[in-house]
Amino acid sequence: MPDHDPRTLRGIGVSPGIAVGTVLLLENPSTSVFRVPVAPDRVAREITRLRRALARCKRQILMARERALREAGEGYARVFDAQMLILEDPSLIRETMEIIRRDQVNAEWAVRGIVARYLKVIAGLEDPYLRERGSDVEDVHARIQQALAGRQQHDLSELREDVIVVSSVLSPSDLVLLDRDHVMGLAIEQGGQTSHTAIIANALGVPAVVGVKGIAALLKSGDPIILDGATGTVRLHPDAQLLEEYREAARRAKEADARLLTERDLPTVTTDGAGIRLQANLEIPEEVDSAIRLGAEGIGLYRSEFLFLRHAPDLPTEEDHRSAYRMLADRMAPHPVVIRTLDIGGEKYFHRTLEREEVNPVMGLRAIRFCLKRKDIFRAQLRGFLRAATGGGLALMFPMICDLDELRQAKEMLESARQELIAEGVPVPDRFPLGTMIETPAAAMIADLLAREVDFFSIGTNDLIQYTLAIDRGNFSVAYLYRPLHPAMLRLIKGVVDVAQSAGRGVSLCGEVASNPLCAALLLGMGINEISMRPSAIPAVKHLLRAVSLDEVRRMARQALDLPGAREIEDLIQKQLGDRLPHGMTCLVPSR
């Protein structure tokens, strides 16, 4: 079906997977509120109504938090901490009561006026992450209005039929409480990549598309719908043939996933006995349980940016760092966990922290460059890491290294933080694995020099491709040039692997290319025996690697390195290994 078809809407795919089913349209939770004059002798009663409504909301939020903690973990439960802070905000309560007294109006009208003012301020903030926090305020507002109305609040835990939830907005509390046995997907008008809704949906494994403008007005409950969380596509009122095609595709994918999971506890070894460690890239600490369930043998890349995102607009404390890293190490033990120091900048969300908006942020003040400039932020992270590393199981690596001097400055900062802690009598480890990302051509070219300074390399292909091929990942006009298997990429990777092996240093790869089973086999043939990927890709990669021999992938890698273009390399690995892909997967050579 063409994209311009009026029955096809596009949004932002934030959680992959296909969902086929019927719509559950959530009405706008806002209650009709109008101004009602209150007689002077009734003002006190109105304030009492407000107090009782607030108390009822607190009980609801505490119950929701307890359930989220029990079923999803501490990270999701904290969503309700933010709502409780709003609900208990002394300014909100005081100003609402003042309006009731001064204007002699009903509590509903007073609350609405104050919340509208809060939302207006939030909507005017430059930081998109902070703007999205307005959803928490709206959620609290809806709760208060329902409590004032004395209504029984129903939630998505009470579903008895499979549905795809469609709404203009879906609060984090609604999402955390959804019944995962019956909610097949989410299509939401509002939200972005950094919204709580997007992050939680992805972590829960619910296919989701956000930013689908106007969808709520085009559907009613019971309408058929198809949602593709990978492409961000939503198909409205599909005909019987299209429904059947997608149902069949979803069924095949589900069966394939179930089969692959049966291999979770099998060792990842080739047919001739060569072992390879499959690790997970994580965004949020709470994903660790999902990674373990999918067979991850460690965390090859923990992106510490989310820790900063979670605490925005404040910065995470040293203790926040320590507790998050220690939790990851304890949950993943005995497997290792690699913490990447802060990599803000680029397309991310910290304009306020950066103190300005970068003109070309991808090549500007980001990652290690930022950390060496804002040493206060960097020091807190390093101290938190060192305290967490005392318990073992943790490694540290620096991102975006382009120069030996950068790496040495970062190491000096690390040693300075270590000496501070020792002077304070805080236990710190004598030694732990220290590495650097290889994600710039400069780092790849001076890998021999870097190898003298660190214990391991982690090749970050997402950025390395961008900088090597001069391709802006966000520019669709040149997307066709984004070729992970470009000969230049393979030669750079092979060069880094050879240097690492000659120097006796570890080398792994943590880019998105590793999520492709065919590419993973090629990387093994090039000498990489540790790869880290999104957790959901681990079962398929393991399946294929268990079906190949080290000898044949080495031969394939040698052939690939002699080929003139990405297309020829893609054809080679598809031809040689395509028939051993997991059932239902036909062609996984990535185009970007």
CSV table of N, CA, C and O in Angstrom, one decimal, residues 49-125:
chain,number,residue,atom,x,y,z
A,49,ARG,N,-13.4,19.5,49.9
A,49,ARG,CA,-13.6,18.6,48.7
A,49,ARG,C,-12.2,18.4,48.0
A,49,ARG,O,-11.8,17.3,47.6
A,50,LEU,N,-11.5,19.6,47.9
A,50,LEU,CA,-10.2,19.5,47.2
A,50,LEU,C,-9.3,18.6,48.0
A,50,LEU,O,-8.6,17.8,47.4
A,51,ARG,N,-9.2,18.9,49.3
A,51,ARG,CA,-8.3,18.1,50.2
A,51,ARG,C,-8.6,16.6,50.0
A,51,ARG,O,-7.7,15.7,50.0
A,52,ARG,N,-9.9,16.2,50.1
A,52,ARG,CA,-10.3,14.8,50.0
A,52,ARG,C,-9.9,14.2,48.6
A,52,ARG,O,-9.4,13.1,48.5
A,53,ALA,N,-10.1,15.0,47.6
A,53,ALA,CA,-9.7,14.6,46.2
A,53,ALA,C,-8.2,14.3,46.1
A,53,ALA,O,-7.7,13.3,45.6
A,54,LEU,N,-7.4,15.2,46.7
A,54,LEU,CA,-6.0,15.1,46.7
A,54,LEU,C,-5.6,13.8,47.4
A,54,LEU,O,-4.7,13.1,47.0
A,55,ALA,N,-6.2,13.6,48.6
A,55,ALA,CA,-5.9,12.4,49.4
A,55,ALA,C,-6.2,11.1,48.6
A,55,ALA,O,-5.5,10.1,48.6
A,56,ARG,N,-7.3,11.2,47.9
A,56,ARG,CA,-7.7,10.0,47.1
A,56,ARG,C,-6.7,9.7,46.0
A,56,ARG,O,-6.3,8.6,45.7
A,57,CYS,N,-6.3,10.8,45.4
A,57,CYS,CA,-5.3,10.7,44.3
A,57,CYS,C,-4.0,10.1,44.8
A,57,CYS,O,-3.3,9.3,44.2
A,58,LYS,N,-3.6,10.5,46.0
A,58,LYS,CA,-2.3,10.0,46.6
A,58,LYS,C,-2.5,8.5,46.8
A,58,LYS,O,-1.5,7.8,46.5
A,59,ARG,N,-3.6,8.1,47.3
A,59,ARG,CA,-3.8,6.6,47.5
A,59,ARG,C,-3.7,5.9,46.2
A,59,ARG,O,-3.1,4.8,46.1
A,60,GLN,N,-4.3,6.5,45.1
A,60,GLN,CA,-4.3,5.8,43.8
A,60,GLN,C,-2.9,5.7,43.3
A,60,GLN,O,-2.4,4.7,42.8
A,61,ILE,N,-2.1,6.8,43.4
A,61,ILE,CA,-0.8,6.8,42.9
A,61,ILE,C,0.1,5.8,43.7
A,61,ILE,O,1.0,5.1,43.1
A,62,LEU,N,0.0,5.8,45.0
A,62,LEU,CA,0.8,4.8,45.8
A,62,LEU,C,0.4,3.4,45.4
A,62,LEU,O,1.3,2.6,45.3
A,63,MET,N,-0.8,3.1,45.2
A,63,MET,CA,-1.2,1.8,44.8
A,63,MET,C,-0.6,1.4,43.4
A,63,MET,O,-0.1,0.3,43.1
A,64,ALA,N,-0.7,2.4,42.5
A,64,ALA,CA,-0.1,2.2,41.2
A,64,ALA,C,1.4,2.0,41.2
A,64,ALA,O,2.0,1.2,40.5
A,65,ARG,N,2.0,2.8,42.1
A,65,ARG,CA,3.5,2.6,42.3
A,65,ARG,C,3.9,1.2,42.8
A,65,ARG,O,4.8,0.6,42.3
A,66,GLU,N,3.1,0.8,43.8
A,66,GLU,CA,3.4,-0.6,44.3
A,66,GLU,C,3.2,-1.6,43.3
A,66,GLU,O,4.0,-2.6,43.2
A,67,ARG,N,2.2,-1.5,42.4
A,67,ARG,CA,2.0,-2.5,41.4
A,67,ARG,C,3.1,-2.4,40.3
A,67,ARG,O,3.6,-3.5,39.9
A,68,ALA,N,3.5,-1.2,40.0
A,68,ALA,CA,4.6,-1.0,39.0
A,68,ALA,C,5.9,-1.6,39.5
A,68,ALA,O,6.6,-2.3,38.8
A,69,LEU,N,6.1,-1.4,40.8
A,69,LEU,CA,7.3,-1.9,41.4
A,69,LEU,C,7.3,-3.4,41.4
A,69,LEU,O,8.3,-4.1,41.1
A,70,ARG,N,6.2,-4.0,41.7
A,70,ARG,CA,6.0,-5.5,41.8
A,70,ARG,C,6.2,-6.1,40.4
A,70,ARG,O,6.8,-7.1,40.2
A,71,GLU,N,5.6,-5.5,39.4
A,71,GLU,CA,5.5,-6.1,38.1
A,71,GLU,C,6.5,-5.6,37.1
A,71,GLU,O,6.8,-6.3,36.1
A,72,ALA,N,7.1,-4.4,37.3
A,72,ALA,CA,8.0,-3.9,36.2
A,72,ALA,C,9.3,-3.4,36.8
A,72,ALA,O,10.3,-3.3,36.0
A,73,GLY,N,9.4,-3.2,38.1
A,73,GLY,CA,10.7,-2.8,38.6
A,73,GLY,C,10.7,-1.4,39.1
A,73,GLY,O,9.8,-0.6,38.8
A,74,GLU,N,11.8,-1.1,39.8
A,74,GLU,CA,11.9,0.2,40.5
A,74,GLU,C,11.9,1.4,39.5
A,74,GLU,O,11.4,2.5,39.7
A,75,GLY,N,12.6,1.2,38.3
A,75,GLY,CA,12.7,2.2,37.3
A,75,GLY,C,11.3,2.7,36.9
A,75,GLY,O,11.1,4.0,36.8
A,76,TYR,N,10.4,1.8,36.7
A,76,TYR,CA,9.0,2.2,36.2
A,76,TYR,C,8.2,2.8,37.4
A,76,TYR,O,7.4,3.7,37.3
A,77,ALA,N,8.5,2.3,38.6
A,77,ALA,CA,7.8,2.8,39.8
A,77,ALA,C,8.1,4.3,40.0
A,77,ALA,O,7.3,5.0,40.5
A,78,ARG,N,9.3,4.7,39.6
A,78,ARG,CA,9.7,6.0,39.8
A,78,ARG,C,8.9,7.0,39.0
A,78,ARG,O,8.9,8.2,39.3
A,79,VAL,N,8.3,6.5,37.9
A,79,VAL,CA,7.4,7.4,37.2
A,79,VAL,C,6.3,8.0,38.1
A,79,VAL,O,6.0,9.2,38.0
A,80,PHE,N,5.9,7.2,39.1
A,80,PHE,CA,4.8,7.7,40.0
A,80,PHE,C,5.4,8.7,41.0
A,80,PHE,O,4.7,9.4,41.6
A,81,ASP,N,6.7,8.5,41.3
A,81,ASP,CA,7.3,9.5,42.2
A,81,ASP,C,7.2,10.9,41.6
A,81,ASP,O,6.9,11.9,42.4
A,82,ALA,N,7.4,11.0,40.3
A,82,ALA,CA,7.3,12.3,39.7
A,82,ALA,C,5.9,12.9,39.8
A,82,ALA,O,5.7,14.1,40.1
A,83,GLN,N,4.9,12.0,39.7
A,83,GLN,CA,3.5,12.4,39.8
A,83,GLN,C,3.2,12.8,41.2
A,83,GLN,O,2.4,13.7,41.5
A,84,MET,N,3.7,12.1,42.2
A,84,MET,CA,3.5,12.4,43.6
A,84,MET,C,4.0,13.7,43.9
A,84,MET,O,3.4,14.5,44.7
A,85,LEU,N,5.2,14.0,43.4
A,85,LEU,CA,5.8,15.4,43.6
A,85,LEU,C,4.9,16.5,43.1
A,85,LEU,O,4.8,17.5,43.8
A,86,ILE,N,4.3,16.2,41.9
A,86,ILE,CA,3.4,17.3,41.4
A,86,ILE,C,2.2,17.4,42.3
A,86,ILE,O,1.8,18.5,42.7
A,87,LEU,N,1.7,16.2,42.7
A,87,LEU,CA,0.4,16.2,43.5
A,87,LEU,C,0.7,16.9,44.9
A,87,LEU,O,-0.3,17.6,45.4
A,88,GLU,N,1.9,16.8,45.4
A,88,GLU,CA,2.2,17.3,46.7
A,88,GLU,C,2.8,18.7,46.6
A,88,GLU,O,3.3,19.2,47.7
A,89,ASP,N,2.9,19.2,45.4
A,89,ASP,CA,3.6,20.5,45.3
A,89,ASP,C,2.9,21.6,46.1
A,89,ASP,O,1.7,21.9,45.9
A,90,PRO,N,3.5,22.2,47.1
A,90,PRO,CA,2.9,23.1,48.0
A,90,PRO,C,2.3,24.3,47.2
A,90,PRO,O,1.3,24.9,47.5
A,91,SER,N,3.0,24.7,46.1
A,91,SER,CA,2.6,25.9,45.4
A,91,SER,C,1.3,25.6,44.7
A,91,SER,O,0.3,26.4,44.7
A,92,LEU,N,1.2,24.4,44.1
A,92,LEU,CA,-0.1,24.0,43.4
A,92,LEU,C,-1.2,24.0,44.3
A,92,LEU,O,-2.3,24.5,44.0
A,93,ILE,N,-1.0,23.4,45.5
A,93,ILE,CA,-2.1,23.3,46.5
A,93,ILE,C,-2.5,24.7,47.0
A,93,ILE,O,-3.7,25.1,47.1
A,94,ARG,N,-1.5,25.5,47.4
A,94,ARG,CA,-1.7,26.8,48.0
A,94,ARG,C,-2.4,27.7,47.0
A,94,ARG,O,-3.5,28.4,47.3
A,95,GLU,N,-2.0,27.7,45.7
A,95,GLU,CA,-2.5,28.6,44.7
A,95,GLU,C,-4.0,28.2,44.4
A,95,GLU,O,-4.8,29.0,44.1
A,96,THR,N,-4.2,26.9,44.4
A,96,THR,CA,-5.6,26.4,44.0
A,96,THR,C,-6.5,26.9,45.1
A,96,THR,O,-7.6,27.4,44.9
A,97,MET,N,-6.1,26.7,46.4
A,97,MET,CA,-7.0,27.2,47.5
A,97,MET,C,-7.2,28.7,47.5
A,97,MET,O,-8.3,29.2,47.8
A,98,GLU,N,-6.2,29.4,47.1
A,98,GLU,CA,-6.3,30.8,47.0
A,98,GLU,C,-7.3,31.3,46.0
A,98,GLU,O,-8.1,32.2,46.2
A,99,ILE,N,-7.4,30.6,44.9
A,99,ILE,CA,-8.3,30.9,43.8
A,99,ILE,C,-9.7,30.6,44.3
A,99,ILE,O,-10.7,31.4,44.1
A,100,ILE,N,-9.9,29.4,45.0
A,100,ILE,CA,-11.2,29.1,45.5
A,100,ILE,C,-11.7,30.2,46.5
A,100,ILE,O,-12.8,30.6,46.4
A,101,ARG,N,-10.8,30.6,47.4
A,101,ARG,CA,-11.2,31.6,48.4
A,101,ARG,C,-11.4,33.0,47.7
A,101,ARG,O,-12.4,33.7,47.9
A,102,ARG,N,-10.4,33.4,46.9
A,102,ARG,CA,-10.5,34.7,46.3
A,102,ARG,C,-11.6,34.9,45.3
A,102,ARG,O,-12.4,35.9,45.3
A,103,ASP,N,-11.7,33.9,44.4
A,103,ASP,CA,-12.7,34.0,43.3
A,103,ASP,C,-14.1,33.4,43.7
A,103,ASP,O,-15.0,33.5,42.9
A,104,GLN,N,-14.1,32.6,44.8
A,104,GLN,CA,-15.3,31.9,45.2
A,104,GLN,C,-15.8,31.1,44.1
A,104,GLN,O,-16.9,31.3,43.6
A,105,VAL,N,-15.0,30.1,43.7
A,105,VAL,CA,-15.3,29.2,42.6
A,105,VAL,C,-15.2,27.8,43.0
A,105,VAL,O,-14.6,27.5,44.1
A,106,ASN,N,-15.7,26.9,42.2
A,106,ASN,CA,-15.6,25.5,42.5
A,106,ASN,C,-14.1,25.0,42.4
A,106,ASN,O,-13.3,25.6,41.6
A,107,ALA,N,-13.8,23.9,43.1
A,107,ALA,CA,-12.5,23.4,43.1
A,107,ALA,C,-12.0,22.9,41.7
A,107,ALA,O,-10.9,23.1,41.3
A,108,GLU,N,-12.9,22.3,40.9
A,108,GLU,CA,-12.6,21.9,39.5
A,108,GLU,C,-12.0,23.0,38.7
A,108,GLU,O,-11.0,22.9,38.0
A,109,TRP,N,-12.7,24.2,38.8
A,109,TRP,CA,-12.3,25.3,38.0
A,109,TRP,C,-10.9,25.9,38.5
A,109,TRP,O,-10.1,26.2,37.6
A,110,ALA,N,-10.8,25.9,39.7
A,110,ALA,CA,-9.5,26.4,40.3
A,110,ALA,C,-8.3,25.5,39.9
A,110,ALA,O,-7.3,26.0,39.5
A,111,VAL,N,-8.5,24.2,40.0
A,111,VAL,CA,-7.4,23.3,39.6
A,111,VAL,C,-7.1,23.4,38.2
A,111,VAL,O,-5.9,23.5,37.8
A,112,ARG,N,-8.1,23.5,37.3
A,112,ARG,CA,-7.9,23.6,35.9
A,112,ARG,C,-7.1,24.9,35.6
A,112,ARG,O,-6.2,24.8,34.7
A,113,GLY,N,-7.4,26.0,36.2
A,113,GLY,CA,-6.7,27.2,35.9
A,113,GLY,C,-5.2,27.1,36.3
A,113,GLY,O,-4.4,27.6,35.5
A,114,ILE,N,-4.9,26.5,37.4
A,114,ILE,CA,-3.5,26.4,37.9
A,114,ILE,C,-2.8,25.5,36.9
A,114,ILE,O,-1.6,25.8,36.5
A,115,VAL,N,-3.4,24.3,36.6
A,115,VAL,CA,-2.7,23.3,35.8
A,115,VAL,C,-2.5,23.9,34.4
A,115,VAL,O,-1.4,23.7,33.8
A,116,ALA,N,-3.4,24.7,33.9
A,116,ALA,CA,-3.2,25.3,32.5
A,116,ALA,C,-2.0,26.2,32.5
A,116,ALA,O,-1.3,26.2,31.6
A,117,ARG,N,-1.9,26.9,33.6
A,117,ARG,CA,-0.7,27.8,33.7
A,117,ARG,C,0.6,27.0,33.8
A,117,ARG,O,1.6,27.4,33.1
A,118,TYR,N,0.6,26.0,34.5
A,118,TYR,CA,1.8,25.1,34.6
A,118,TYR,C,2.1,24.6,33.2
A,118,TYR,O,3.3,24.6,32.7
A,119,LEU,N,1.1,24.1,32.5
A,119,LEU,CA,1.3,23.5,31.2
A,119,LEU,C,1.8,24.5,30.2
A,119,LEU,O,2.6,24.2,29.3
A,120,LYS,N,1.4,25.7,30.3
A,120,LYS,CA,1.8,26.8,29.4
A,120,LYS,C,3.3,27.0,29.6
A,120,LYS,O,4.0,27.2,28.6
A,121,VAL,N,3.7,27.1,30.8
A,121,VAL,CA,5.2,27.3,31.1
A,121,VAL,C,6.0,26.1,30.5
A,121,VAL,O,7.0,26.3,29.9
A,122,ILE,N,5.5,24.9,30.8
A,122,ILE,CA,6.3,23.7,30.3
A,122,ILE,C,6.3,23.7,28.8
A,122,ILE,O,7.4,23.3,28.2
A,123,ALA,N,5.2,24.0,28.1
A,123,ALA,CA,5.2,24.0,26.7
A,123,ALA,C,6.2,25.0,26.1
A,123,ALA,O,6.6,24.8,24.9
A,124,GLY,N,6.5,26.0,26.8
A,124,GLY,CA,7.4,27.1,26.3
A,124,GLY,C,8.9,26.7,26.5
A,124,GLY,O,9.8,27.5,26.1
A,125,LEU,N,9.2,25.6,27.2
A,125,LEU,CA,10.6,25.2,27.4
A,125,LEU,C,11.2,24.8,26.1
A,125,LEU,O,10.6,24.2,25.3
